[in-house]
PDB file of C-alpha atoms in Angstrom:
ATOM      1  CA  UNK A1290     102.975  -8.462   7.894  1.00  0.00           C
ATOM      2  CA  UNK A1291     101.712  -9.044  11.040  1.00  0.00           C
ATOM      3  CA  UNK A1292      98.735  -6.875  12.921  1.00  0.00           C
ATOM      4  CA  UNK A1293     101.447  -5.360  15.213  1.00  0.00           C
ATOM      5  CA  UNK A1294     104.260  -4.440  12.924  1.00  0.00           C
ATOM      6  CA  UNK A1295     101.534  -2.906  11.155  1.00  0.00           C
ATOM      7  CA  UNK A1296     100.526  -0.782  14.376  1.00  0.00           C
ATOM      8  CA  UNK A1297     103.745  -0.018  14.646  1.00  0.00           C
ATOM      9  CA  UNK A1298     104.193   0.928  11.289  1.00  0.00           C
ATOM     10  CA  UNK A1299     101.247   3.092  11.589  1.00  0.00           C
ATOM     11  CA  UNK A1300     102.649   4.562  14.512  1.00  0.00           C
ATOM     12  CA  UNK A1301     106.115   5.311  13.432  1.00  0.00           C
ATOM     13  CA  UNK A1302     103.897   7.103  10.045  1.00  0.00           C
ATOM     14  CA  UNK A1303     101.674   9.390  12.028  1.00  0.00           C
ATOM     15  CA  UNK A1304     104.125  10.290  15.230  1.00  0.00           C
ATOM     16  CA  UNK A1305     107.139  11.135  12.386  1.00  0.00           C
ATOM     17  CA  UNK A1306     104.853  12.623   8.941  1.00  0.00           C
ATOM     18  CA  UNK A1307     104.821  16.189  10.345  1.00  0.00           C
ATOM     19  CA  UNK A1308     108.800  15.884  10.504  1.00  0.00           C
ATOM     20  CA  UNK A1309     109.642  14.204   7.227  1.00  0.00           C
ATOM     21  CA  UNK A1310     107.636  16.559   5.519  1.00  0.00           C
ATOM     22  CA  UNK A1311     109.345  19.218   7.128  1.00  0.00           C
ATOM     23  CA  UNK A1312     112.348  16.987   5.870  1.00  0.00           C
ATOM     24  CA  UNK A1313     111.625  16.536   2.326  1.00  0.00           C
ATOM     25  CA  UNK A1314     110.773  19.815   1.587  1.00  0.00           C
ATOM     26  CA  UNK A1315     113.607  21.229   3.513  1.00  0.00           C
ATOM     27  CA  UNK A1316     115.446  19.544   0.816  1.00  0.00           C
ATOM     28  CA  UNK A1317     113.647  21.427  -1.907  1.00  0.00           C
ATOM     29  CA  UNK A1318     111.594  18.499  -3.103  1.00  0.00           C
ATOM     30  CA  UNK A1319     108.270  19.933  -4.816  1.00  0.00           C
ATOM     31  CA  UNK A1320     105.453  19.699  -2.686  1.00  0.00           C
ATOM     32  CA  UNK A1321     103.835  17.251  -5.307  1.00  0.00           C
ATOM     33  CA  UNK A1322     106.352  14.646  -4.684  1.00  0.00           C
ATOM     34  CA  UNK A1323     106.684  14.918  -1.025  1.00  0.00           C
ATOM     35  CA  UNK A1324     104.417  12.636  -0.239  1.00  0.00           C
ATOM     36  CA  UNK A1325     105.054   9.825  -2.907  1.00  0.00           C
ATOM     37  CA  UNK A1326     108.801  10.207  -1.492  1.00  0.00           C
ATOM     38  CA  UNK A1327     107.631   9.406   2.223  1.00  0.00           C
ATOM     39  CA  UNK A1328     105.521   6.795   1.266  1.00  0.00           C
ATOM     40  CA  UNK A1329     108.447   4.952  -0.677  1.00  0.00           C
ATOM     41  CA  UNK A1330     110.877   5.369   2.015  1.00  0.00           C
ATOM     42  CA  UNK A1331     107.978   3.652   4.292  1.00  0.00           C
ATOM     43  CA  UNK A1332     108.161   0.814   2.041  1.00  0.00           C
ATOM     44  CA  UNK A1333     112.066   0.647   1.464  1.00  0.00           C
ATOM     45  CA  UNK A1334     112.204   0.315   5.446  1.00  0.00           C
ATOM     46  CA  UNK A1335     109.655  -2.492   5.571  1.00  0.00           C
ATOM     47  CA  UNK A1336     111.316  -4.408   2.411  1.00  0.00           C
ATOM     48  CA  UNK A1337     114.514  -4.083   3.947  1.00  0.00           C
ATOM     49  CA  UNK A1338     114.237  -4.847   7.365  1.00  0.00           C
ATOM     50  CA  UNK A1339     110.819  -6.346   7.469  1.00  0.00           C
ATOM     51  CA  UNK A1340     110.296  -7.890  11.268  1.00  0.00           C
ATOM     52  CA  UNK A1341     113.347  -6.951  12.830  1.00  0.00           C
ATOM     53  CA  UNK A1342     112.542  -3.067  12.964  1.00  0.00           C
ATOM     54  CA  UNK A1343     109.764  -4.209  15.926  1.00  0.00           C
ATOM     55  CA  UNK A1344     113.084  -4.578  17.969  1.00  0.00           C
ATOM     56  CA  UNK A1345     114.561  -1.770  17.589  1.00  0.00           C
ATOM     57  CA  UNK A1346     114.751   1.257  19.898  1.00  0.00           C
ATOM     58  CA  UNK A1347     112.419   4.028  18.637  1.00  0.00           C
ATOM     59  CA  UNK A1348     115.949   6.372  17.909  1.00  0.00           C
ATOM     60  CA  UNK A1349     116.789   3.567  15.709  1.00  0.00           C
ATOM     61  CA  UNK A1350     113.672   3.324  14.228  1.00  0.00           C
ATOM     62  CA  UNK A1351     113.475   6.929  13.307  1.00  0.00           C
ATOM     63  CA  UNK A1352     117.479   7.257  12.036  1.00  0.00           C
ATOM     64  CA  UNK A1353     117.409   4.124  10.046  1.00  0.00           C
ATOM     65  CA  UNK A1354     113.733   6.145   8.142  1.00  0.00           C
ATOM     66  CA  UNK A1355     115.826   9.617   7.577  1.00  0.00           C
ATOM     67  CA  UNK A1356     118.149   7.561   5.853  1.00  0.00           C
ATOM     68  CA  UNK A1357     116.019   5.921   3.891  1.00  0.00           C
ATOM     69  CA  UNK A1358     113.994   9.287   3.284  1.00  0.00           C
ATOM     70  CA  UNK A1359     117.071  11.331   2.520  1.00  0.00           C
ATOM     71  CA  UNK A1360     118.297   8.490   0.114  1.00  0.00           C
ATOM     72  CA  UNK A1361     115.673   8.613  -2.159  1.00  0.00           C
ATOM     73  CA  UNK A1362     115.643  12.223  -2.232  1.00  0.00           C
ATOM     74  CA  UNK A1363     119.002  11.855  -4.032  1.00  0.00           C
ATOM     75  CA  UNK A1364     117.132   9.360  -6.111  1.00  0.00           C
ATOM     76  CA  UNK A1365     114.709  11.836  -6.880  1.00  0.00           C
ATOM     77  CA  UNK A1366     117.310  14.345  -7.805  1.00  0.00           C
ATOM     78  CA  UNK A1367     119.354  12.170  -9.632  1.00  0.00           C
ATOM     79  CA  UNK A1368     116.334  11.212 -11.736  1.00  0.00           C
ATOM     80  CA  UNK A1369     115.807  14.762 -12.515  1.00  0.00           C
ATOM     81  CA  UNK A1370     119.007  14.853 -14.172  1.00  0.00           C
ATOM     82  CA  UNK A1371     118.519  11.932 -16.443  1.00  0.00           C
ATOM     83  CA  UNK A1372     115.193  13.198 -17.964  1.00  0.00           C
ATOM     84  CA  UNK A1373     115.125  13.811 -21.565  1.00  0.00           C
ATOM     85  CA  UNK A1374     113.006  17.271 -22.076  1.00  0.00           C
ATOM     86  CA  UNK A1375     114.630  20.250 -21.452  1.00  0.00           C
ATOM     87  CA  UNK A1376     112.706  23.082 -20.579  1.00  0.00           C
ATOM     88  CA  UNK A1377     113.891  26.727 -20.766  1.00  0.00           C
ATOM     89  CA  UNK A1378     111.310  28.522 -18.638  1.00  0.00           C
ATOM     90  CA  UNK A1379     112.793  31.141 -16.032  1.00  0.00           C
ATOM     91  CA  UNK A1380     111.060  28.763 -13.550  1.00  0.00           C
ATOM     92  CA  UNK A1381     112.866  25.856 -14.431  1.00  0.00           C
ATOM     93  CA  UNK A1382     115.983  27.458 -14.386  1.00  0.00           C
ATOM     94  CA  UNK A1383     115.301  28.268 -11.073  1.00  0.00           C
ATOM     95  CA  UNK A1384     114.771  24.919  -9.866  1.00  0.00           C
ATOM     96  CA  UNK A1385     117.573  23.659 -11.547  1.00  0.00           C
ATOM     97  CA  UNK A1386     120.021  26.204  -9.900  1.00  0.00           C
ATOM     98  CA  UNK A1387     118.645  24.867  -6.339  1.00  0.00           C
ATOM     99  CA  UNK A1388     118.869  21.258  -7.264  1.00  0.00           C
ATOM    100  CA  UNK A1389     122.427  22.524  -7.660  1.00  0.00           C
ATOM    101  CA  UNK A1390     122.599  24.064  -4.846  1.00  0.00           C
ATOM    102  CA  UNK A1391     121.573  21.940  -3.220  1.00  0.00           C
ATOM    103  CA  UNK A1392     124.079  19.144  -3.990  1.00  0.00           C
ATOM    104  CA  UNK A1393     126.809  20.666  -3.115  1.00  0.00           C
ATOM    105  CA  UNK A1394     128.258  20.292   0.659  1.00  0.00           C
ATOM    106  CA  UNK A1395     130.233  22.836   2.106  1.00  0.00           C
ATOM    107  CA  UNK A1396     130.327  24.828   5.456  1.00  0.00           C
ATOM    108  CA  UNK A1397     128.364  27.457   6.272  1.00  0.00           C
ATOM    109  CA  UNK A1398     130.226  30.389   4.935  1.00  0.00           C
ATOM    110  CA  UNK A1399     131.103  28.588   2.082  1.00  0.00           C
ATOM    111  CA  UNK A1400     127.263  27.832   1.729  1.00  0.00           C
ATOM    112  CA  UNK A1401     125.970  31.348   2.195  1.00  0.00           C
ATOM    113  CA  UNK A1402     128.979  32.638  -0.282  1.00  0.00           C
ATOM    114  CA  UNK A1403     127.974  30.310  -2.645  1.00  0.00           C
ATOM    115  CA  UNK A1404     124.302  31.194  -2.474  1.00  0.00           C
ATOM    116  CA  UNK A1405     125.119  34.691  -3.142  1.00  0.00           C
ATOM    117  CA  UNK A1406     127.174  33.453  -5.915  1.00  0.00           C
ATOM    118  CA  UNK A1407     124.172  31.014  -7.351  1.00  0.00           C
ATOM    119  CA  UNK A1408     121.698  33.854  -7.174  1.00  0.00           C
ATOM    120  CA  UNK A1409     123.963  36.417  -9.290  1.00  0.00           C
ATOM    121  CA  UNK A1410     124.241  33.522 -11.592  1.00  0.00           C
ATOM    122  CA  UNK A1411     120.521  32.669 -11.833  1.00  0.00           C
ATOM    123  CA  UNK A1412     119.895  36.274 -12.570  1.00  0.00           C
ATOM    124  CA  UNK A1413     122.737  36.444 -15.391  1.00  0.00           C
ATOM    125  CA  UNK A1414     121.411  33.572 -16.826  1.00  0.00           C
ATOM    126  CA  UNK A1415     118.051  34.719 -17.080  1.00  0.00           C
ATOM    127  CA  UNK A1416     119.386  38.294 -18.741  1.00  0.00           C
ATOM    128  CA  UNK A1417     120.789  36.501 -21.234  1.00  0.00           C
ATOM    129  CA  UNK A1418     118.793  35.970 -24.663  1.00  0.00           C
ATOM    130  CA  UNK A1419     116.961  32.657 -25.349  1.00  0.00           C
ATOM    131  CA  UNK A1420     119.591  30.656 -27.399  1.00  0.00           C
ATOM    132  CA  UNK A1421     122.532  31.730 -24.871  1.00  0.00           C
ATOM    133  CA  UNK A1422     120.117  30.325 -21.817  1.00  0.00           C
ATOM    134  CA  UNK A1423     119.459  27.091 -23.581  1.00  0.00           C
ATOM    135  CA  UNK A1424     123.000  26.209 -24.404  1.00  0.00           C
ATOM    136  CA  UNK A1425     124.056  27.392 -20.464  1.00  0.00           C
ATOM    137  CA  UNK A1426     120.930  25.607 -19.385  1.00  0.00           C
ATOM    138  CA  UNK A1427     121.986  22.194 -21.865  1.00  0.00           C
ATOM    139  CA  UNK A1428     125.883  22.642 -21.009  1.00  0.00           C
ATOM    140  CA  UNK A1429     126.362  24.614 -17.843  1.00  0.00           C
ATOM    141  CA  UNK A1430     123.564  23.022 -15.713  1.00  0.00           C
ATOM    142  CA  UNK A1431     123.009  19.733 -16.621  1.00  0.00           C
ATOM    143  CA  UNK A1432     126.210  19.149 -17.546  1.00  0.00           C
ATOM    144  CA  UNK A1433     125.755  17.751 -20.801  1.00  0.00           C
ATOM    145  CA  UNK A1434     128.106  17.266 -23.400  1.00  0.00           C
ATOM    146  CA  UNK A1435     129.156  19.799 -26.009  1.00  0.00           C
ATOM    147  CA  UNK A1436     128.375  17.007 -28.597  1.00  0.00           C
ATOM    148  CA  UNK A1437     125.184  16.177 -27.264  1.00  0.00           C
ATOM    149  CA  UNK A1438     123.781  20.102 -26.880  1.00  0.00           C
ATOM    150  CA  UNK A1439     125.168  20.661 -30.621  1.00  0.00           C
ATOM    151  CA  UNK A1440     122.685  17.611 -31.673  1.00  0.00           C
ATOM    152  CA  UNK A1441     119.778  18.942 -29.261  1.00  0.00           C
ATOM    153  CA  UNK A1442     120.190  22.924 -30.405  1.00  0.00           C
ATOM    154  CA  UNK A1443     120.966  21.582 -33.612  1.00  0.00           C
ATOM    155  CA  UNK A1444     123.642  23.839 -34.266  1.00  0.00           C
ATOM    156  CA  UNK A1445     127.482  23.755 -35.111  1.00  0.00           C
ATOM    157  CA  UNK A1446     130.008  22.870 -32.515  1.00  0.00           C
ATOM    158  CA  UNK A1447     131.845  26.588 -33.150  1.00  0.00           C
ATOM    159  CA  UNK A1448     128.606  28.007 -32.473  1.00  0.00           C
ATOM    160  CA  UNK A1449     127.641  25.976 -29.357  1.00  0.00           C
ATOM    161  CA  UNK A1450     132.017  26.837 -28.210  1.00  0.00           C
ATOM    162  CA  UNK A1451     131.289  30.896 -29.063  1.00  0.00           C
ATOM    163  CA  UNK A1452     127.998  30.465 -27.274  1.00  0.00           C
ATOM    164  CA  UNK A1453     129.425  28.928 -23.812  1.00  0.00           C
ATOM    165  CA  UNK A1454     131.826  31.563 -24.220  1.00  0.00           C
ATOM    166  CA  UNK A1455     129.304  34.647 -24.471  1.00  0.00           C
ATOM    167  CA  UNK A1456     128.055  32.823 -21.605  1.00  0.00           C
ATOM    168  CA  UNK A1457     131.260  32.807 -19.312  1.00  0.00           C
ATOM    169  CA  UNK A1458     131.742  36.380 -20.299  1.00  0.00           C
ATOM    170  CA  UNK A1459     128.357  37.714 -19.346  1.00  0.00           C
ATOM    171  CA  UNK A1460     128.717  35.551 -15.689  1.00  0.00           C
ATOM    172  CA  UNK A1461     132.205  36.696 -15.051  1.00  0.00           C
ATOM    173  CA  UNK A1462     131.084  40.377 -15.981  1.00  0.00           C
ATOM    174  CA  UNK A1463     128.226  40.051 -13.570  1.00  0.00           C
ATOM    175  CA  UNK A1464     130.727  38.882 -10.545  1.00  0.00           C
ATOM    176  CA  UNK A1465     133.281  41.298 -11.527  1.00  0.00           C
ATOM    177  CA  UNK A1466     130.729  43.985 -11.252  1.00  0.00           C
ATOM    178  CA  UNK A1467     128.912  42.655  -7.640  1.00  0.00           C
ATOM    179  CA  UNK A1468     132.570  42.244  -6.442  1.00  0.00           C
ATOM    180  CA  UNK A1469     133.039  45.904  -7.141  1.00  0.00           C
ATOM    181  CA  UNK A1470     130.066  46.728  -5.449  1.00  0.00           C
ATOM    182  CA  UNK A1471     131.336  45.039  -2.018  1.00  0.00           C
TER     183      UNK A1471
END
């Protein structure tokens, strides 16, 4: 790389960090990966377009690095969904319900609706007793299998099938009931 791509590099790092950030963690990334995430979309742009960028109008410039930055927020996301421990802390749950959340694209009433909806669900979930909120966790969240959170739990599949159904109760309960309330 040549002294003035790097410059320009440097530039394009220090006049655009305060935004990304702003970026990254606007899309719920934690604060511990934030910068790893920036960093990596720095080097995505100079792998992929390596001395061309220096061409390129400064709008350009900047678009062509949100892409790349928003990108491999997905990635990060995605690879969140692939990992093999499961964790059933109250915190985690939280997270997981954003991550959620946060995937889905809808319009703005939609969005807020849906928040709502998320919230009464997060708070249902965590009411519920330790083997319902691993199974909803396992099934509901992640989206695994019914096969695959039978072998996990190690339990039968009726059980796991009575379980997801306790769980659909107690959620459609708690709806019913804040429905009421409006």
């Amino acid at each position: 790389m040549h002294q003035e791509q790097k410059e320009l590099l440097q530039e394009l790092y220090e006049t655009y960090q305060k935004a990304f950030r702003l970026f990254v963690l606007s899309m719920r990334v934690p604060v511990s990966e934030v910068d790893d995430i920036i960093q990596d979309s720095f080097v995505a742009f100079i792998c992929q377009y390596g001395e061309e960028f220096t061409d390129w109008s400064t709008a350009r410039q900047k678009g062509t690095l949100m892409k790349i930055l928003r990108n491999r927020c997905y990635d990060y996301f995605r690879g969140l969904q692939r990992h093999k421990e499961v964790s059933f802390e109250a915190e985690d749950i939280k997270t997981q319900l954003e991550i959620l959340s946060c995937q889905r694209k809808q319009d703005f009433t939609q969005k807020v609706i849906d928040e709502e909806e998320l919230s009464l669900i997060r708070e249902s979930i965590l009411a519920m007793s330790q083997v319902l909120q691993e199974v909803a966790i396992l099934y509901m969240i992640e989206g695994r299998p019914r096969e695959k959170v039978c072998e996990i739990l190690n339990i039968s599949d009726s059980t796991c099938r009575m379980r997801i159904s306790r769980i659909r109760s107690n959620i459609r309960k708690m709806l019913k009931e804040r429905n009421q309330l409006l």
